[in-house]
PDB file of C-alpha atoms in Angstrom:
ATOM      1  CA  ALA J   9     184.295 -94.485  76.726  1.00 95.00           C
ATOM      2  CA  ALA J  10     184.097 -94.520  72.898  1.00 93.00           C
ATOM      3  CA  ALA J  11     186.041 -91.272  72.580  1.00 93.00           C
ATOM      4  CA  VAL J  12     188.768 -92.383  75.050  1.00 93.00           C
ATOM      5  CA  GLY J  13     188.924 -95.853  73.703  1.00 92.00           C
ATOM      6  CA  ALA J  14     188.526 -97.565  77.088  1.00 93.00           C
ATOM      7  CA  ALA J  15     185.831 -98.518  79.520  1.00 95.00           C
ATOM      8  CA  ASN J  16     186.619 -98.970  83.201  1.00 95.00           C
ATOM      9  CA  VAL J  17     183.011 -99.598  84.435  1.00 97.00           C
ATOM     10  CA  LEU J  18     180.555-102.028  82.896  1.00 97.00           C
ATOM     11  CA  ARG J  19     176.805-102.273  83.526  1.00 97.00           C
ATOM     12  CA  ARG J  20     174.537-105.127  82.446  1.00 95.00           C
ATOM     13  CA  ALA J  21     171.706-103.947  80.148  1.00 93.00           C
ATOM     14  CA  ASP J  22     168.744-105.762  78.678  1.00 94.00           C
ATOM     15  CA  ASP J  23     170.524-106.240  75.387  1.00 94.00           C
ATOM     16  CA  GLY J  24     174.095-106.781  76.570  1.00 96.00           C
ATOM     17  CA  TRP J  25     176.610-104.578  78.436  1.00 96.00           C
ATOM     18  CA  GLU J  26     177.103-100.832  78.597  1.00 96.00           C
ATOM     19  CA  GLY J  27     180.614 -99.326  79.027  1.00 97.00           C
ATOM     20  CA  PHE J  28     181.536 -96.125  80.746  1.00 97.00           C
ATOM     21  CA  ASN J  29     184.867 -94.238  81.323  1.00 97.00           C
ATOM     22  CA  THR J  30     184.477 -92.670  84.805  1.00 97.00           C
ATOM     23  CA  ASP J  31     188.042 -91.380  84.821  1.00 96.00           C
ATOM     24  CA  ALA J  32     187.185 -89.054  81.868  1.00 97.00           C
ATOM     25  CA  THR J  33     183.997 -87.698  83.458  1.00 97.00           C
ATOM     26  CA  ALA J  34     185.709 -87.303  86.843  1.00 98.00           C
ATOM     27  CA  LEU J  35     188.606 -85.371  85.363  1.00 98.00           C
ATOM     28  CA  ARG J  36     186.264 -83.111  83.427  1.00 98.00           C
ATOM     29  CA  GLU J  37     184.339 -82.296  86.560  1.00 98.00           C
ATOM     30  CA  LEU J  38     187.493 -81.651  88.710  1.00 98.00           C
ATOM     31  CA  LEU J  39     189.090 -79.448  86.075  1.00 98.00           C
ATOM     32  CA  GLY J  40     185.855 -77.488  85.648  1.00 98.00           C
ATOM     33  CA  GLN J  41     185.614 -76.982  89.371  1.00 97.00           C
ATOM     34  CA  ALA J  42     189.248 -75.716  89.367  1.00 97.00           C
ATOM     35  CA  GLY J  43     188.228 -73.062  86.828  1.00 96.00           C
ATOM     36  CA  VAL J  44     189.466 -74.633  83.580  1.00 97.00           C
ATOM     37  CA  GLY J  45     187.424 -73.444  80.667  1.00 97.00           C
ATOM     38  CA  ALA J  46     187.427 -72.335  77.042  1.00 97.00           C
ATOM     39  CA  GLY J  47     190.788 -71.045  75.788  1.00 97.00           C
ATOM     40  CA  ALA J  48     192.795 -72.528  78.721  1.00 98.00           C
ATOM     41  CA  ARG J  49     196.307 -73.454  77.610  1.00 98.00           C
ATOM     42  CA  VAL J  50     196.619 -77.026  78.792  1.00 98.00           C
ATOM     43  CA  LEU J  51     199.819 -79.111  78.871  1.00 98.00           C
ATOM     44  CA  LEU J  52     199.153 -82.822  79.147  1.00 98.00           C
ATOM     45  CA  VAL J  53     202.270 -84.739  80.058  1.00 98.00           C
ATOM     46  CA  GLY J  54     202.006 -88.374  78.935  1.00 96.00           C
ATOM     47  CA  ALA J  55     200.055 -90.108  76.118  1.00 96.00           C
ATOM     48  CA  GLY J  56     198.912 -93.408  77.646  1.00 91.00           C
ATOM     49  CA  GLY J  57     195.463 -94.527  78.699  1.00 88.00           C
ATOM     50  CA  ALA J  58     195.023 -92.132  81.631  1.00 90.00           C
ATOM     51  CA  ALA J  59     196.292 -89.307  79.467  1.00 95.00           C
ATOM     52  CA  LEU J  60     193.620 -89.973  76.836  1.00 96.00           C
ATOM     53  CA  ALA J  61     190.918 -89.474  79.592  1.00 96.00           C
ATOM     54  CA  GLY J  62     192.695 -86.190  80.560  1.00 97.00           C
ATOM     55  CA  ALA J  63     192.847 -85.022  76.917  1.00 98.00           C
ATOM     56  CA  TRP J  64     189.094 -85.679  76.452  1.00 98.00           C
ATOM     57  CA  ALA J  65     188.280 -83.828  79.667  1.00 98.00           C
ATOM     58  CA  ALA J  66     190.394 -80.702  78.678  1.00 98.00           C
ATOM     59  CA  LEU J  67     189.118 -80.630  75.129  1.00 98.00           C
ATOM     60  CA  THR J  68     185.403 -80.910  76.093  1.00 98.00           C
ATOM     61  CA  LEU J  69     185.974 -77.905  78.428  1.00 98.00           C
ATOM     62  CA  GLY J  70     187.305 -75.925  75.457  1.00 98.00           C
ATOM     63  CA  GLY J  71     190.946 -76.110  76.345  1.00 98.00           C
ATOM     64  CA  ARG J  72     193.781 -75.759  73.835  1.00 98.00           C
ATOM     65  CA  LEU J  73     195.816 -78.858  74.373  1.00 98.00           C
ATOM     66  CA  ARG J  74     199.471 -79.565  73.878  1.00 98.00           C
ATOM     67  CA  VAL J  75     200.818 -83.084  74.706  1.00 98.00           C
ATOM     68  CA  ALA J  76     204.354 -83.905  75.746  1.00 98.00           C
ATOM     69  CA  ALA J  77     205.451 -87.562  75.818  1.00 97.00           C
ATOM     70  CA  ARG J  78     208.826 -89.194  75.804  1.00 94.00           C
ATOM     71  CA  ARG J  79     207.837 -90.726  72.431  1.00 95.00           C
ATOM     72  CA  ALA J  80     206.686 -88.063  70.101  1.00 95.00           C
ATOM     73  CA  ASP J  81     204.782 -90.573  67.980  1.00 96.00           C
ATOM     74  CA  GLN J  82     202.512 -91.355  70.952  1.00 96.00           C
ATOM     75  CA  ALA J  83     201.759 -87.696  71.429  1.00 97.00           C
ATOM     76  CA  ARG J  84     200.860 -87.354  67.788  1.00 96.00           C
ATOM     77  CA  ALA J  85     198.672 -90.574  67.923  1.00 96.00           C
ATOM     78  CA  LEU J  86     196.828 -89.149  70.912  1.00 96.00           C
ATOM     79  CA  GLY J  87     196.147 -86.014  68.947  1.00 96.00           C
ATOM     80  CA  ALA J  88     194.843 -88.022  65.970  1.00 96.00           C
ATOM     81  CA  ALA J  89     192.590 -90.020  68.255  1.00 96.00           C
ATOM     82  CA  MET J  90     191.092 -86.923  69.740  1.00 97.00           C
ATOM     83  CA  ALA J  91     190.603 -85.333  66.401  1.00 97.00           C
ATOM     84  CA  ARG J  92     188.558 -88.413  65.325  1.00 96.00           C
ATOM     85  CA  ALA J  93     186.588 -88.518  68.616  1.00 95.00           C
ATOM     86  CA  LEU J  94     186.064 -84.757  68.970  1.00 97.00           C
ATOM     87  CA  PRO J  95     186.214 -83.194  65.510  1.00 95.00           C
ATOM     88  CA  ARG J  96     184.862 -79.825  66.752  1.00 95.00           C
ATOM     89  CA  ALA J  97     187.486 -79.424  69.459  1.00 96.00           C
ATOM     90  CA  ALA J  98     190.677 -77.422  68.890  1.00 94.00           C
ATOM     91  CA  PRO J  99     193.424 -79.486  67.268  1.00 96.00           C
ATOM     92  CA  VAL J 100     195.827 -81.152  69.646  1.00 97.00           C
ATOM     93  CA  GLU J 101     199.550 -80.198  69.250  1.00 97.00           C
ATOM     94  CA  ALA J 102     202.566 -82.324  70.131  1.00 97.00           C
ATOM     95  CA  ALA J 103     205.031 -80.566  72.365  1.00 97.00           C
ATOM     96  CA  PRO J 104     208.703 -81.540  72.419  1.00 96.00           C
ATOM     97  CA  TRP J 105     209.678 -83.561  75.508  1.00 96.00           C
ATOM     98  CA  GLU J 106     212.940 -81.746  75.572  1.00 96.00           C
ATOM     99  CA  ALA J 107     211.187 -78.378  76.039  1.00 97.00           C
ATOM    100  CA  LEU J 108     209.000 -79.637  78.956  1.00 97.00           C
ATOM    101  CA  GLY J 109     210.115 -76.797  81.263  1.00 97.00           C
ATOM    102  CA  ASP J 110     209.264 -74.064  78.771  1.00 97.00           C
ATOM    103  CA  GLU J 111     205.965 -75.769  77.860  1.00 98.00           C
ATOM    104  CA  ALA J 112     204.991 -75.887  81.584  1.00 98.00           C
ATOM    105  CA  ALA J 113     205.861 -72.310  82.094  1.00 97.00           C
ATOM    106  CA  ALA J 114     203.514 -71.283  79.254  1.00 98.00           C
ATOM    107  CA  ALA J 115     200.600 -73.401  80.367  1.00 98.00           C
ATOM    108  CA  ASP J 116     197.553 -72.429  82.441  1.00 98.00           C
ATOM    109  CA  VAL J 117     196.956 -76.108  83.350  1.00 98.00           C
ATOM    110  CA  ILE J 118     199.436 -79.000  83.736  1.00 98.00           C
ATOM    111  CA  LEU J 119     198.076 -82.547  83.786  1.00 98.00           C
ATOM    112  CA  ASN J 120     200.372 -85.350  84.847  1.00 97.00           C
ATOM    113  CA  GLY J 121     199.228 -88.452  83.023  1.00 95.00           C
ATOM    114  CA  THR J 122     202.522 -90.346  83.325  1.00 94.00           C
ATOM    115  CA  SER J 123     203.944 -92.851  85.815  1.00 92.00           C
ATOM    116  CA  VAL J 124     206.104 -90.112  87.348  1.00 93.00           C
ATOM    117  CA  GLY J 125     205.473 -90.197  91.049  1.00 92.00           C
ATOM    118  CA  LEU J 126     204.531 -93.868  91.298  1.00 92.00           C
ATOM    119  CA  PRO J 127     206.792 -96.047  93.544  1.00 88.00           C
ATOM    120  CA  GLY J 128     209.725 -97.184  91.577  1.00 88.00           C
ATOM    121  CA  HIS J 129     209.514 -94.430  89.002  1.00 90.00           C
ATOM    122  CA  ASP J 130     211.037 -90.980  88.614  1.00 88.00           C
ATOM    123  CA  PRO J 131     209.769 -88.659  91.409  1.00 89.00           C
ATOM    124  CA  ARG J 132     209.608 -85.496  89.240  1.00 92.00           C
ATOM    125  CA  LEU J 133     208.830 -84.303  85.685  1.00 94.00           C
ATOM    126  CA  PRO J 134     212.157 -82.948  84.257  1.00 93.00           C
ATOM    127  CA  GLY J 135     212.393 -79.160  84.225  1.00 94.00           C
ATOM    128  CA  VAL J 136     208.832 -78.584  85.303  1.00 96.00           C
ATOM    129  CA  ALA J 137     208.289 -75.643  87.695  1.00 96.00           C
ATOM    130  CA  PHE J 138     204.924 -74.381  88.845  1.00 98.00           C
ATOM    131  CA  ARG J 139     203.587 -70.872  89.441  1.00 97.00           C
ATOM    132  CA  ALA J 140     200.689 -69.224  91.182  1.00 97.00           C
ATOM    133  CA  GLY J 141     197.596 -69.204  89.129  1.00 96.00           C
ATOM    134  CA  GLN J 142     198.154 -72.441  87.412  1.00 98.00           C
ATOM    135  CA  VAL J 143     196.050 -75.526  87.819  1.00 98.00           C
ATOM    136  CA  ALA J 144     198.096 -78.732  88.443  1.00 98.00           C
ATOM    137  CA  LEU J 145     196.337 -82.046  88.280  1.00 98.00           C
ATOM    138  CA  ASP J 146     198.136 -85.235  89.141  1.00 97.00           C
ATOM    139  CA  MET J 147     196.581 -88.594  88.146  1.00 96.00           C
ATOM    140  CA  VAL J 148     198.951 -90.412  90.470  1.00 95.00           C
ATOM    141  CA  TYR J 149     197.659 -91.216  93.957  1.00 90.00           C
ATOM    142  CA  GLY J 150     199.631 -90.351  97.046  1.00 87.00           C
ATOM    143  CA  ASP J 151     201.817 -87.649  98.367  1.00 89.00           C
ATOM    144  CA  THR J 152     203.734 -86.894  95.129  1.00 94.00           C
ATOM    145  CA  ALA J 153     206.459 -84.326  94.499  1.00 95.00           C
ATOM    146  CA  PHE J 154     204.288 -82.989  91.671  1.00 96.00           C
ATOM    147  CA  ALA J 155     201.426 -82.123  94.030  1.00 96.00           C
ATOM    148  CA  ARG J 156     203.751 -80.804  96.832  1.00 96.00           C
ATOM    149  CA  GLU J 157     205.680 -78.564  94.520  1.00 96.00           C
ATOM    150  CA  ALA J 158     202.622 -77.243  92.723  1.00 97.00           C
ATOM    151  CA  GLN J 159     201.015 -76.363  96.143  1.00 97.00           C
ATOM    152  CA  ALA J 160     204.186 -74.743  97.374  1.00 97.00           C
ATOM    153  CA  ALA J 161     204.216 -72.556  94.331  1.00 98.00           C
ATOM    154  CA  GLY J 162     200.656 -71.421  94.829  1.00 98.00           C
ATOM    155  CA  ALA J 163     199.059 -73.469  91.964  1.00 98.00           C
ATOM    156  CA  ALA J 164     195.562 -74.886  92.404  1.00 97.00           C
ATOM    157  CA  VAL J 165     196.229 -78.576  93.022  1.00 97.00           C
ATOM    158  CA  VAL J 166     193.939 -81.484  92.159  1.00 97.00           C
ATOM    159  CA  ARG J 167     195.350 -84.655  93.708  1.00 96.00           C
ATOM    160  CA  GLY J 168     195.051 -88.169  92.332  1.00 95.00           C
ATOM    161  CA  GLU J 169     192.951 -89.183  95.293  1.00 94.00           C
ATOM    162  CA  GLU J 170     190.286 -86.621  94.321  1.00 96.00           C
ATOM    163  CA  MET J 171     190.136 -88.263  90.924  1.00 96.00           C
ATOM    164  CA  LEU J 172     189.870 -91.735  92.592  1.00 95.00           C
ATOM    165  CA  VAL J 173     186.952 -90.606  94.769  1.00 96.00           C
ATOM    166  CA  ARG J 174     185.096 -88.897  91.928  1.00 97.00           C
ATOM    167  CA  GLN J 175     185.435 -91.714  89.435  1.00 97.00           C
ATOM    168  CA  GLY J 176     184.437 -94.178  92.215  1.00 97.00           C
ATOM    169  CA  ALA J 177     181.405 -92.070  92.927  1.00 97.00           C
ATOM    170  CA  HIS J 178     180.338 -92.158  89.230  1.00 97.00           C
ATOM    171  CA  ALA J 179     180.741 -95.921  89.257  1.00 97.00           C
ATOM    172  CA  PHE J 180     178.616 -96.201  92.381  1.00 97.00           C
ATOM    173  CA  THR J 181     175.810 -94.198  90.763  1.00 98.00           C
ATOM    174  CA  ILE J 182     176.032 -96.185  87.469  1.00 98.00           C
ATOM    175  CA  TRP J 183     175.690 -99.431  89.353  1.00 97.00           C
ATOM    176  CA  THR J 184     173.084 -98.438  91.946  1.00 97.00           C
ATOM    177  CA  GLY J 185     171.253 -95.508  90.504  1.00 96.00           C
ATOM    178  CA  LEU J 186     171.762 -93.701  93.740  1.00 97.00           C
ATOM    179  CA  PRO J 187     173.866 -90.590  94.675  1.00 97.00           C
ATOM    180  CA  ALA J 188     177.312 -91.692  95.938  1.00 97.00           C
ATOM    181  CA  PRO J 189     178.203 -90.999  99.518  1.00 96.00           C
ATOM    182  CA  GLU J 190     181.425 -89.042  98.619  1.00 95.00           C
ATOM    183  CA  ALA J 191     181.999 -87.750 102.174  1.00 95.00           C
ATOM    184  CA  VAL J 192     182.063 -91.380 103.389  1.00 96.00           C
ATOM    185  CA  MET J 193     184.356 -92.344 100.574  1.00 96.00           C
ATOM    186  CA  VAL J 194     186.755 -89.473 101.296  1.00 94.00           C
ATOM    187  CA  ALA J 195     186.838 -90.417 105.022  1.00 95.00           C
ATOM    188  CA  ALA J 196     187.512 -94.031 104.200  1.00 93.00           C
ATOM    189  CA  LEU J 197     190.367 -93.014 101.864  1.00 92.00           C
ATOM    190  CA  GLN J 198     191.871 -90.753 104.633  1.00 90.00           C
ATOM    191  CA  ARG J 199     191.699 -93.603 107.184  1.00 91.00           C
ATOM    192  CA  ALA J 200     193.418 -95.953 104.724  1.00 88.00           C
ATOM    193  CA  ARG J 201     196.173 -93.331 104.074  1.00 83.00           C
ATOM    194  CA  GLU J 202     196.687 -92.829 107.833  1.00 85.00           C
ATOM    195  CA  SER J 203     196.957 -96.558 108.481  1.00 85.00           C
ATOM    196  CA  THR J 204     199.599 -97.040 105.781  1.00 78.00           C
ATOM    197  CA  ALA J 205     201.570 -94.115 106.968  1.00 72.00           C
ATOM    198  CA  ARG J 206     202.107 -95.780 110.474  1.00 72.00           C
TER     199      ARG J 206
END
């Protein structure tokens, strides 16, 4: 939470409150399970709050991170924040938004930390095409063009719902001290998705 600059889970302690960022830990686990490790070329698209959690996750796995944001100053600010939080990690480089397609083609991992794919927003990242062997992680929930196109290209896809369940599982354990019933959580999410699709 300190490194990312945000806490999304609070727990009462004897001497006040403890803050946690379960998005960051969930993303780290999901990327690790997808095979992301030291030396991976990671392209993070976006530089907002969710993107900070993705940056932390990629850097703590040993990734080499490039950040593309519509506003280049935000990408540089994210890099500076990560340099302060993780001084031993590889330096974060800002990537030009106009070269998003070329950046995506050169990446081993593409993280969507933007609003692209949310209702009312652009459905696609401009110029981005996926290929087999890449890891594509979408922080947006739902059936997004990002996830569909990555899967069709043969990339290993991590969907926003997987992040939702994993961060919720961490919150459950923080609050209760018990292992989270992730299978029950996944089933409940599936039922909710099916009911909204009708």
